Amino acid sequence: MSDDSSRQQTQKDLLWGMYTDIRAHARHAETWRANAVNIVLVVSSALIAVIASDGQVKRDELPVSLLLVFIGFIGLAFAAAYTELYQRNRYRAEHLRAVLDERFFTAGDPSLVEVLTTSDTLHQAGTFYRWTRRLTGSTQRFWLVVPSLVLVTGITLVFVAA
């Protein structure tokens, strides 16, 4: 009996450790994505300031405009890649949480999924949540907006400078 209890505790500890590790990887991907978008924003702001410093866009600013397109493209690719990485780790963690629920929350206590669903339902019923979701849509897509705007701005400036 003790061996079975010890085995179950070991399984629970391993699953919980994997769950927390994968969630940490997801948070790490979120941090990298946020940093990349921040860097794109800072660098593109500096490039736009250089382009617009004289009040007009001239042909000799074409290389800087092309650099802005490159920064926007790289930023968009980086944000998309780290969004995918975050999603992969989030789905892995949700699967591990489901396994934990299935194996260790069978005694009538609410499962982890039930607790989270109740919490999410209360949160999503709020006016602020509905307003922000209408405004921004998914937060995953929102992270792609800034690099996309930089890319579009760069392309526009290339055409103006050319």
Tab-separated table of N, CA and C in Angstrom:
chain	number	residue	atom	x	y	z
A	1	MET	N	0.820	-1.193	0.000
A	1	MET	CA	0.000	0.000	0.000
A	1	MET	C	0.862	1.255	0.000
A	2	SER	N	1.936	1.219	0.773
A	2	SER	CA	2.818	2.375	0.864
A	2	SER	C	3.517	2.643	-0.464
A	3	ASP	N	3.871	1.552	-1.175
A	3	ASP	CA	4.518	1.720	-2.478
A	3	ASP	C	3.583	2.394	-3.478
A	4	ASP	N	2.290	2.024	-3.452
A	4	ASP	CA	1.319	2.637	-4.361
A	4	ASP	C	1.123	4.114	-4.032
A	5	SER	N	1.044	4.446	-2.750
A	5	SER	CA	0.892	5.840	-2.326
A	5	SER	C	2.130	6.654	-2.699
A	6	SER	N	3.284	6.071	-2.502
A	6	SER	CA	4.541	6.741	-2.856
A	6	SER	C	4.634	6.936	-4.375
A	7	ARG	N	4.188	5.932	-5.116
A	7	ARG	CA	4.200	6.016	-6.576
A	7	ARG	C	3.264	7.126	-7.050
A	8	GLN	N	2.072	7.217	-6.462
A	8	GLN	CA	1.121	8.269	-6.834
A	8	GLN	C	1.677	9.655	-6.497
A	9	GLN	N	2.304	9.780	-5.348
A	9	GLN	CA	2.890	11.070	-4.959
A	9	GLN	C	4.012	11.458	-5.911
A	10	THR	N	4.822	10.482	-6.318
A	10	THR	CA	5.902	10.740	-7.269
A	10	THR	C	5.334	11.177	-8.610
A	11	GLN	N	4.278	10.495	-9.077
A	11	GLN	CA	3.639	10.887	-10.333
A	11	GLN	C	3.077	12.303	-10.237
A	12	LYS	N	2.424	12.592	-9.124
A	12	LYS	CA	1.847	13.922	-8.947
A	12	LYS	C	2.944	14.977	-8.950
A	13	ASP	N	4.029	14.709	-8.243
A	13	ASP	CA	5.136	15.655	-8.194
A	13	ASP	C	5.773	15.858	-9.581
A	14	LEU	N	5.925	14.781	-10.323
A	14	LEU	CA	6.494	14.883	-11.665
A	14	LEU	C	5.574	15.675	-12.596
A	15	LEU	N	4.294	15.363	-12.582
A	15	LEU	CA	3.343	16.092	-13.429
A	15	LEU	C	3.282	17.565	-13.043
A	16	TRP	N	3.225	17.828	-11.735
A	16	TRP	CA	3.164	19.228	-11.285
A	16	TRP	C	4.457	19.962	-11.661
A	17	GLY	N	5.596	19.296	-11.515
A	17	GLY	CA	6.871	19.907	-11.895
A	17	GLY	C	6.920	20.210	-13.381
A	18	MET	N	6.438	19.265	-14.198
A	18	MET	CA	6.402	19.505	-15.639
A	18	MET	C	5.451	20.657	-15.968
A	19	TYR	N	4.307	20.692	-15.301
A	19	TYR	CA	3.330	21.762	-15.543
A	19	TYR	C	3.952	23.125	-15.215
A	20	THR	N	4.580	23.250	-14.055
A	20	THR	CA	5.154	24.545	-13.676
A	20	THR	C	6.322	24.920	-14.588
A	21	ASP	N	7.103	23.931	-15.010
A	21	ASP	CA	8.218	24.204	-15.922
A	21	ASP	C	7.709	24.697	-17.274
A	22	ILE	N	6.692	24.061	-17.807
A	22	ILE	CA	6.153	24.460	-19.102
A	22	ILE	C	5.488	25.830	-19.005
A	23	ARG	N	4.800	26.116	-17.913
A	23	ARG	CA	4.216	27.449	-17.726
A	23	ARG	C	5.332	28.505	-17.654
A	24	ALA	N	6.442	28.157	-17.029
A	24	ALA	CA	7.577	29.091	-16.979
A	24	ALA	C	8.120	29.337	-18.388
A	25	HIS	N	8.167	28.291	-19.217
A	25	HIS	CA	8.598	28.465	-20.606
A	25	HIS	C	7.638	29.375	-21.367
A	26	ALA	N	6.350	29.221	-21.110
A	26	ALA	CA	5.355	30.080	-21.767
A	26	ALA	C	5.551	31.528	-21.341
A	27	ARG	N	5.759	31.763	-20.053
A	27	ARG	CA	6.008	33.132	-19.573
A	27	ARG	C	7.289	33.698	-20.173
A	28	HIS	N	8.287	32.850	-20.339
A	28	HIS	CA	9.543	33.283	-20.938
A	28	HIS	C	9.314	33.727	-22.390
A	29	ALA	N	8.510	32.962	-23.126
A	29	ALA	CA	8.197	33.336	-24.508
A	29	ALA	C	7.444	34.666	-24.544
A	30	GLU	N	6.544	34.879	-23.590
A	30	GLU	CA	5.815	36.145	-23.504
A	30	GLU	C	6.782	37.300	-23.245
A	31	THR	N	7.749	37.082	-22.376
A	31	THR	CA	8.730	38.123	-22.063
A	31	THR	C	9.575	38.451	-23.290
A	32	TRP	N	10.029	37.433	-24.007
A	32	TRP	CA	10.823	37.661	-25.220
A	32	TRP	C	10.018	38.422	-26.258
A	33	ARG	N	8.744	38.031	-26.406
A	33	ARG	CA	7.890	38.706	-27.384
A	33	ARG	C	7.699	40.168	-26.997
A	34	ALA	N	7.432	40.430	-25.746
A	34	ALA	CA	7.251	41.814	-25.290
A	34	ALA	C	8.524	42.625	-25.489
A	35	ASN	N	9.655	42.045	-25.163
A	35	ASN	CA	10.932	42.751	-25.354
A	35	ASN	C	11.191	43.043	-26.827
A	36	ALA	N	10.909	42.073	-27.686
A	36	ALA	CA	11.126	42.276	-29.121
A	36	ALA	C	10.240	43.399	-29.650
A	37	VAL	N	8.984	43.412	-29.247
A	37	VAL	CA	8.079	44.463	-29.715
A	37	VAL	C	8.517	45.821	-29.160
A	38	ASN	N	8.980	45.853	-27.922
A	38	ASN	CA	9.481	47.110	-27.353
A	38	ASN	C	10.704	47.626	-28.111
A	39	ILE	N	11.611	46.730	-28.437
A	39	ILE	CA	12.807	47.127	-29.191
A	39	ILE	C	12.414	47.632	-30.572
A	40	VAL	N	11.485	46.945	-31.236
A	40	VAL	CA	10.999	47.395	-32.547
A	40	VAL	C	10.406	48.789	-32.421
A	41	LEU	N	9.651	49.020	-31.377
A	41	LEU	CA	9.020	50.323	-31.174
A	41	LEU	C	10.061	51.422	-30.956
A	42	VAL	N	11.058	51.157	-30.149
A	42	VAL	CA	12.094	52.153	-29.866
A	42	VAL	C	12.932	52.430	-31.117
A	43	VAL	N	13.389	51.377	-31.788
A	43	VAL	CA	14.237	51.548	-32.967
A	43	VAL	C	13.453	52.230	-34.095
A	44	SER	N	12.217	51.806	-34.293
A	44	SER	CA	11.425	52.427	-35.368
A	44	SER	C	11.105	53.882	-35.052
A	45	SER	N	10.878	54.199	-33.794
A	45	SER	CA	10.652	55.604	-33.419
A	45	SER	C	11.872	56.449	-33.741
A	46	ALA	N	13.054	55.922	-33.446
A	46	ALA	CA	14.282	56.655	-33.749
A	46	ALA	C	14.455	56.821	-35.265
A	47	LEU	N	14.170	55.769	-36.024
A	47	LEU	CA	14.300	55.862	-37.483
A	47	LEU	C	13.292	56.847	-38.074
A	48	ILE	N	12.079	56.830	-37.581
A	48	ILE	CA	11.065	57.775	-38.067
A	48	ILE	C	11.462	59.200	-37.702
A	49	ALA	N	12.039	59.388	-36.516
A	49	ALA	CA	12.509	60.724	-36.126
A	49	ALA	C	13.609	61.208	-37.072
A	50	VAL	N	14.502	60.309	-37.472
A	50	VAL	CA	15.561	60.676	-38.416
A	50	VAL	C	14.956	61.046	-39.772
A	51	ILE	N	14.012	60.247	-40.227
A	51	ILE	CA	13.387	60.504	-41.527
A	51	ILE	C	12.623	61.829	-41.518
A	52	ALA	N	11.902	62.102	-40.451
A	52	ALA	CA	11.029	63.276	-40.398
A	52	ALA	C	11.688	64.505	-39.778
A	53	SER	N	12.968	64.419	-39.460
A	53	SER	CA	13.626	65.527	-38.751
A	53	SER	C	13.640	66.838	-39.537
A	54	ASP	N	13.657	66.748	-40.863
A	54	ASP	CA	13.679	67.974	-41.655
A	54	ASP	C	12.295	68.381	-42.161
A	55	GLY	N	11.258	67.645	-41.743
A	55	GLY	CA	9.903	68.012	-42.113
A	55	GLY	C	9.442	67.487	-43.451
A	56	GLN	N	10.299	66.769	-44.151
A	56	GLN	CA	9.908	66.204	-45.435
A	56	GLN	C	10.666	64.902	-45.662
A	57	VAL	N	10.111	64.080	-46.541
A	57	VAL	CA	10.742	62.801	-46.872
A	57	VAL	C	11.372	62.947	-48.254
A	58	LYS	N	12.718	62.801	-48.278
A	58	LYS	CA	13.452	62.966	-49.539
A	58	LYS	C	14.043	61.629	-49.986
A	59	ARG	N	14.530	61.624	-51.194
A	59	ARG	CA	15.091	60.399	-51.780
A	59	ARG	C	16.275	59.862	-50.974
A	60	ASP	N	17.078	60.730	-50.395
A	60	ASP	CA	18.244	60.242	-49.644
A	60	ASP	C	17.842	59.553	-48.329
A	61	GLU	N	16.567	59.591	-47.978
A	61	GLU	CA	16.091	58.879	-46.790
A	61	GLU	C	15.543	57.496	-47.127
A	62	LEU	N	15.689	57.088	-48.381
A	62	LEU	CA	15.236	55.771	-48.829
A	62	LEU	C	15.926	54.626	-48.065
A	63	PRO	N	17.248	54.668	-47.851
A	63	PRO	CA	17.883	53.578	-47.092
A	63	PRO	C	17.331	53.447	-45.664
A	64	VAL	N	17.080	54.574	-45.021
A	64	VAL	CA	16.531	54.521	-43.659
A	64	VAL	C	15.101	53.980	-43.702
A	65	SER	N	14.353	54.339	-44.731
A	65	SER	CA	12.987	53.821	-44.893
A	65	SER	C	13.009	52.313	-45.130
A	66	LEU	N	13.960	51.852	-45.935
A	66	LEU	CA	14.101	50.409	-46.162
A	66	LEU	C	14.494	49.688	-44.877
A	67	LEU	N	15.342	50.319	-44.088
A	67	LEU	CA	15.706	49.753	-42.791
A	67	LEU	C	14.474	49.650	-41.890
A	68	LEU	N	13.603	50.627	-41.951
A	68	LEU	CA	12.365	50.597	-41.171
A	68	LEU	C	11.475	49.431	-41.610
A	69	VAL	N	11.398	49.186	-42.915
A	69	VAL	CA	10.641	48.035	-43.426
A	69	VAL	C	11.249	46.751	-42.872
A	70	PHE	N	12.568	46.648	-42.922
A	70	PHE	CA	13.261	45.460	-42.411
A	70	PHE	C	12.981	45.256	-40.922
A	71	ILE	N	13.068	46.328	-40.132
A	71	ILE	CA	12.809	46.243	-38.691
A	71	ILE	C	11.370	45.787	-38.444
A	72	GLY	N	10.418	46.344	-39.197
A	72	GLY	CA	9.019	45.940	-39.051
A	72	GLY	C	8.802	44.486	-39.405
A	73	PHE	N	9.447	44.032	-40.493
A	73	PHE	CA	9.304	42.642	-40.921
A	73	PHE	C	9.900	41.682	-39.895
A	74	ILE	N	11.111	41.979	-39.451
A	74	ILE	CA	11.768	41.124	-38.455
A	74	ILE	C	10.959	41.114	-37.150
A	75	GLY	N	10.484	42.285	-36.737
A	75	GLY	CA	9.672	42.363	-35.521
A	75	GLY	C	8.396	41.558	-35.636
A	76	LEU	N	7.747	41.616	-36.782
A	76	LEU	CA	6.522	40.849	-37.004
A	76	LEU	C	6.809	39.353	-36.992
A	77	ALA	N	7.884	38.948	-37.656
A	77	ALA	CA	8.257	37.527	-37.672
A	77	ALA	C	8.594	37.037	-36.266
A	78	PHE	N	9.332	37.838	-35.522
A	78	PHE	CA	9.720	37.466	-34.161
A	78	PHE	C	8.488	37.374	-33.264
A	79	ALA	N	7.594	38.352	-33.346
A	79	ALA	CA	6.380	38.336	-32.518
A	79	ALA	C	5.508	37.127	-32.870
A	80	ALA	N	5.395	36.816	-34.150
A	80	ALA	CA	4.595	35.661	-34.568
A	80	ALA	C	5.213	34.358	-34.077
A	81	ALA	N	6.529	34.239	-34.186
A	81	ALA	CA	7.204	33.018	-33.746
A	81	ALA	C	7.050	32.813	-32.241
A	82	TYR	N	7.196	33.865	-31.475
A	82	TYR	CA	7.072	33.725	-30.022
A	82	TYR	C	5.618	33.611	-29.571
A	83	THR	N	4.678	34.081	-30.388
A	83	THR	CA	3.267	33.822	-30.108
A	83	THR	C	2.985	32.339	-30.268
A	84	GLU	N	3.522	31.743	-31.338
A	84	GLU	CA	3.347	30.309	-31.562
A	84	GLU	C	3.989	29.507	-30.437
A	85	LEU	N	5.185	29.901	-30.014
A	85	LEU	CA	5.871	29.200	-28.937
A	85	LEU	C	5.073	29.286	-27.635
A	86	TYR	N	4.536	30.466	-27.359
A	86	TYR	CA	3.691	30.624	-26.165
A	86	TYR	C	2.478	29.695	-26.244
A	87	GLN	N	1.813	29.689	-27.408
A	87	GLN	CA	0.621	28.848	-27.567
A	87	GLN	C	0.963	27.365	-27.375
A	88	ARG	N	2.064	26.932	-27.946
A	88	ARG	CA	2.469	25.526	-27.804
A	88	ARG	C	2.656	25.165	-26.339
A	89	ASN	N	3.367	26.009	-25.603
A	89	ASN	CA	3.592	25.723	-24.183
A	89	ASN	C	2.304	25.828	-23.373
A	90	ARG	N	1.425	26.756	-23.745
A	90	ARG	CA	0.151	26.885	-23.039
A	90	ARG	C	-0.684	25.624	-23.235
A	91	TYR	N	-0.753	25.107	-24.476
A	91	TYR	CA	-1.522	23.884	-24.736
A	91	TYR	C	-0.920	22.682	-24.014
A	92	ARG	N	0.381	22.607	-23.966
A	92	ARG	CA	1.034	21.521	-23.221
A	92	ARG	C	0.662	21.593	-21.744
A	93	ALA	N	0.730	22.792	-21.178
A	93	ALA	CA	0.401	22.964	-19.760
A	93	ALA	C	-1.060	22.615	-19.496
A	94	GLU	N	-1.956	23.014	-20.389
A	94	GLU	CA	-3.375	22.687	-20.208
A	94	GLU	C	-3.590	21.177	-20.253
A	95	HIS	N	-2.860	20.502	-21.126
A	95	HIS	CA	-2.979	19.045	-21.192
A	95	HIS	C	-2.470	18.403	-19.895
A	96	LEU	N	-1.334	18.870	-19.393
A	96	LEU	CA	-0.819	18.332	-18.128
A	96	LEU	C	-1.790	18.611	-16.978
A	97	ARG	N	-2.404	19.790	-16.974
A	97	ARG	CA	-3.376	20.130	-15.933
A	97	ARG	C	-4.580	19.196	-16.022
A	98	ALA	N	-4.996	18.856	-17.229
A	98	ALA	CA	-6.116	17.918	-17.407
A	98	ALA	C	-5.745	16.535	-16.869
A	99	VAL	N	-4.512	16.108	-17.094
A	99	VAL	CA	-4.058	14.821	-16.559
A	99	VAL	C	-4.037	14.866	-15.027
A	100	LEU	N	-3.564	15.954	-14.471
A	100	LEU	CA	-3.586	16.100	-13.007
A	100	LEU	C	-5.018	16.029	-12.480
A	101	ASP	N	-5.936	16.721	-13.152
A	101	ASP	CA	-7.348	16.669	-12.744
A	101	ASP	C	-7.887	15.250	-12.791
A	102	GLU	N	-7.607	14.560	-13.876
A	102	GLU	CA	-8.132	13.217	-14.088
A	102	GLU	C	-7.611	12.237	-13.037
A	103	ARG	N	-6.342	12.360	-12.695
A	103	ARG	CA	-5.735	11.386	-11.784
A	103	ARG	C	-5.899	11.713	-10.305
A	104	PHE	N	-5.936	13.008	-9.966
A	104	PHE	CA	-5.832	13.349	-8.553
A	104	PHE	C	-7.008	14.154	-8.004
A	105	PHE	N	-7.974	14.526	-8.823
A	105	PHE	CA	-9.122	15.287	-8.337
A	105	PHE	C	-10.404	14.519	-8.614
A	106	THR	N	-10.479	13.314	-8.078
A	106	THR	CA	-11.632	12.460	-8.323
A	106	THR	C	-12.489	12.259	-7.084
A	107	ALA	N	-12.150	12.885	-5.979
A	107	ALA	CA	-12.842	12.641	-4.708
A	107	ALA	C	-14.003	13.599	-4.468
A	108	GLY	N	-14.483	14.281	-5.512
A	108	GLY	CA	-15.602	15.185	-5.334
A	108	GLY	C	-15.201	16.633	-5.166
A	109	ASP	N	-13.930	16.881	-4.960
A	109	ASP	CA	-13.464	18.265	-4.897
A	109	ASP	C	-13.525	18.856	-6.299
A	110	PRO	N	-13.663	20.188	-6.396
A	110	PRO	CA	-13.644	20.769	-7.746
A	110	PRO	C	-12.261	20.576	-8.376
A	111	SER	N	-12.282	20.269	-9.665
A	111	SER	CA	-11.013	20.080	-10.384
A	111	SER	C	-10.392	21.435	-10.664
A	112	LEU	N	-9.138	21.416	-11.087
A	112	LEU	CA	-8.457	22.662	-11.450
A	112	LEU	C	-9.177	23.357	-12.600
A	113	VAL	N	-9.633	22.587	-13.568
A	113	VAL	CA	-10.347	23.157	-14.708
A	113	VAL	C	-11.651	23.811	-14.245
A	114	GLU	N	-12.367	23.160	-13.335
A	114	GLU	CA	-13.624	23.734	-12.830
A	114	GLU	C	-13.383	25.034	-12.074
A	115	VAL	N	-12.339	25.079	-11.275
A	115	VAL	CA	-12.013	26.301	-10.532
A	115	VAL	C	-11.666	27.428	-11.501
A	116	LEU	N	-10.833	27.124	-12.496
A	116	LEU	CA	-10.454	28.137	-13.481
A	116	LEU	C	-11.641	28.589	-14.320
A	117	THR	N	-12.506	27.658	-14.706
A	117	THR	CA	-13.681	28.009	-15.506
A	117	THR	C	-14.608	28.935	-14.728
A	118	THR	N	-14.812	28.653	-13.451
A	118	THR	CA	-15.648	29.520	-12.611
A	118	THR	C	-15.033	30.911	-12.511
A	119	SER	N	-13.742	30.968	-12.289
A	119	SER	CA	-13.046	32.250	-12.189
A	119	SER	C	-13.133	33.024	-13.508
A	120	ASP	N	-12.900	32.338	-14.624
A	120	ASP	CA	-12.958	32.986	-15.938
A	120	ASP	C	-14.363	33.497	-16.250
A	121	THR	N	-15.373	32.730	-15.874
A	121	THR	CA	-16.751	33.151	-16.118
A	121	THR	C	-17.058	34.443	-15.376
A	122	LEU	N	-16.621	34.544	-14.138
A	122	LEU	CA	-16.825	35.782	-13.366
A	122	LEU	C	-16.076	36.949	-14.003
A	123	HIS	N	-14.845	36.718	-14.422
A	123	HIS	CA	-14.034	37.771	-15.034
A	123	HIS	C	-14.644	38.233	-16.359
A	124	GLN	N	-15.045	37.284	-17.187
A	124	GLN	CA	-15.565	37.610	-18.514
A	124	GLN	C	-16.946	38.249	-18.479
A	125	ALA	N	-17.617	38.159	-17.360
A	125	ALA	CA	-18.925	38.803	-17.220
A	125	ALA	C	-18.788	40.304	-16.989
A	126	GLY	N	-17.578	40.754	-16.672
A	126	GLY	CA	-17.353	42.164	-16.377
A	126	GLY	C	-17.381	43.043	-17.613
A	127	THR	N	-17.797	44.271	-17.435
A	127	THR	CA	-17.878	45.237	-18.525
A	127	THR	C	-16.501	45.545	-19.097
A	128	PHE	N	-15.502	45.690	-18.231
A	128	PHE	CA	-14.156	46.031	-18.692
A	128	PHE	C	-13.609	44.955	-19.623
A	129	TYR	N	-13.817	43.693	-19.281
A	129	TYR	CA	-13.341	42.596	-20.135
A	129	TYR	C	-13.991	42.679	-21.507
A	130	ARG	N	-15.310	42.810	-21.539
A	130	ARG	CA	-16.016	42.856	-22.827
A	130	ARG	C	-15.577	44.066	-23.649
A	131	TRP	N	-15.384	45.211	-23.005
A	131	TRP	CA	-14.963	46.425	-23.707
A	131	TRP	C	-13.579	46.252	-24.322
A	132	THR	N	-12.633	45.739	-23.521
A	132	THR	CA	-11.269	45.578	-24.040
A	132	THR	C	-11.207	44.523	-25.129
A	133	ARG	N	-11.973	43.475	-25.042
A	133	ARG	CA	-11.973	42.449	-26.089
A	133	ARG	C	-12.558	42.982	-27.387
A	134	ARG	N	-13.568	43.829	-27.291
A	134	ARG	CA	-14.107	44.442	-28.507
A	134	ARG	C	-13.078	45.382	-29.127
A	135	LEU	N	-12.335	46.069	-28.273
A	135	LEU	CA	-11.347	47.043	-28.754
A	135	LEU	C	-10.137	46.353	-29.382
A	136	THR	N	-9.572	45.369	-28.691
A	136	THR	CA	-8.309	44.772	-29.136
A	136	THR	C	-8.443	43.393	-29.745
A	137	GLY	N	-9.541	42.713	-29.526
A	137	GLY	CA	-9.639	41.320	-29.963
A	137	GLY	C	-8.774	40.461	-29.065
A	138	SER	N	-8.184	39.461	-29.619
A	138	SER	CA	-7.306	38.576	-28.861
A	138	SER	C	-6.006	39.297	-28.521
A	139	THR	N	-5.497	39.070	-27.335
A	139	THR	CA	-4.218	39.681	-26.973
A	139	THR	C	-3.084	39.100	-27.816
A	140	GLN	N	-3.278	37.893	-28.338
A	140	GLN	CA	-2.255	37.309	-29.197
A	140	GLN	C	-2.118	38.117	-30.493
A	141	ARG	N	-3.247	38.503	-31.066
A	141	ARG	CA	-3.204	39.318	-32.284
A	141	ARG	C	-2.696	40.720	-31.979
A	142	PHE	N	-3.012	41.231	-30.800
A	142	PHE	CA	-2.617	42.585	-30.431
A	142	PHE	C	-1.101	42.751	-30.487
A	143	TRP	N	-0.344	41.723	-30.108
A	143	TRP	CA	1.117	41.800	-30.128
A	143	TRP	C	1.661	41.905	-31.544
A	144	LEU	N	0.875	41.528	-32.531
A	144	LEU	CA	1.314	41.607	-33.922
A	144	LEU	C	1.013	42.968	-34.541
A	145	VAL	N	0.192	43.774	-33.871
A	145	VAL	CA	-0.228	45.062	-34.426
A	145	VAL	C	0.943	46.037	-34.533
A	146	VAL	N	1.736	46.190	-33.482
A	146	VAL	CA	2.817	47.183	-33.484
A	146	VAL	C	3.842	46.903	-34.584
A	147	PRO	N	4.386	45.682	-34.683
A	147	PRO	CA	5.327	45.448	-35.789
A	147	PRO	C	4.666	45.599	-37.157
A	148	SER	N	3.381	45.243	-37.263
A	148	SER	CA	2.674	45.423	-38.543
A	148	SER	C	2.576	46.895	-38.910
A	149	LEU	N	2.281	47.733	-37.927
A	149	LEU	CA	2.215	49.174	-38.182
A	149	LEU	C	3.576	49.722	-38.586
A	150	VAL	N	4.632	49.244	-37.968
A	150	VAL	CA	5.984	49.668	-38.337
A	150	VAL	C	6.278	49.255	-39.779
A	151	LEU	N	5.911	48.034	-40.120
A	151	LEU	CA	6.129	47.541	-41.487
A	151	LEU	C	5.356	48.390	-42.499
A	152	VAL	N	4.096	48.658	-42.223
A	152	VAL	CA	3.279	49.465	-43.145
A	152	VAL	C	3.816	50.890	-43.240
A	153	THR	N	4.216	51.460	-42.113
A	153	THR	CA	4.804	52.811	-42.113
A	153	THR	C	6.079	52.825	-42.954
A	154	GLY	N	6.929	51.808	-42.775
A	154	GLY	CA	8.156	51.733	-43.555
A	154	GLY	C	7.880	51.625	-45.036
A	155	ILE	N	6.930	50.786	-45.424
A	155	ILE	CA	6.592	50.641	-46.846
A	155	ILE	C	6.058	51.955	-47.402
A	156	THR	N	5.216	52.624	-46.629
A	156	THR	CA	4.688	53.929	-47.065
A	156	THR	C	5.811	54.934	-47.263
A	157	LEU	N	6.736	54.983	-46.316
A	157	LEU	CA	7.856	55.928	-46.427
A	157	LEU	C	8.785	55.576	-47.594
A	158	VAL	N	8.924	54.301	-47.904
A	158	VAL	CA	9.730	53.915	-49.075
A	158	VAL	C	9.106	54.476	-50.337
A	159	PHE	N	7.787	54.339	-50.456
A	159	PHE	CA	7.121	54.879	-51.658
A	159	PHE	C	7.190	56.410	-51.716
A	160	VAL	N	7.076	57.040	-50.568
A	160	VAL	CA	7.172	58.513	-50.555
A	160	VAL	C	8.583	58.963	-50.907
A	161	ALA	N	9.587	58.239	-50.375
A	161	ALA	CA	10.982	58.629	-50.631
A	161	ALA	C	11.422	58.291	-52.052
A	162	ALA	N	10.812	57.285	-52.639
A	162	ALA	CA	11.225	56.850	-53.993
A	162	ALA	C	10.717	57.744	-55.052
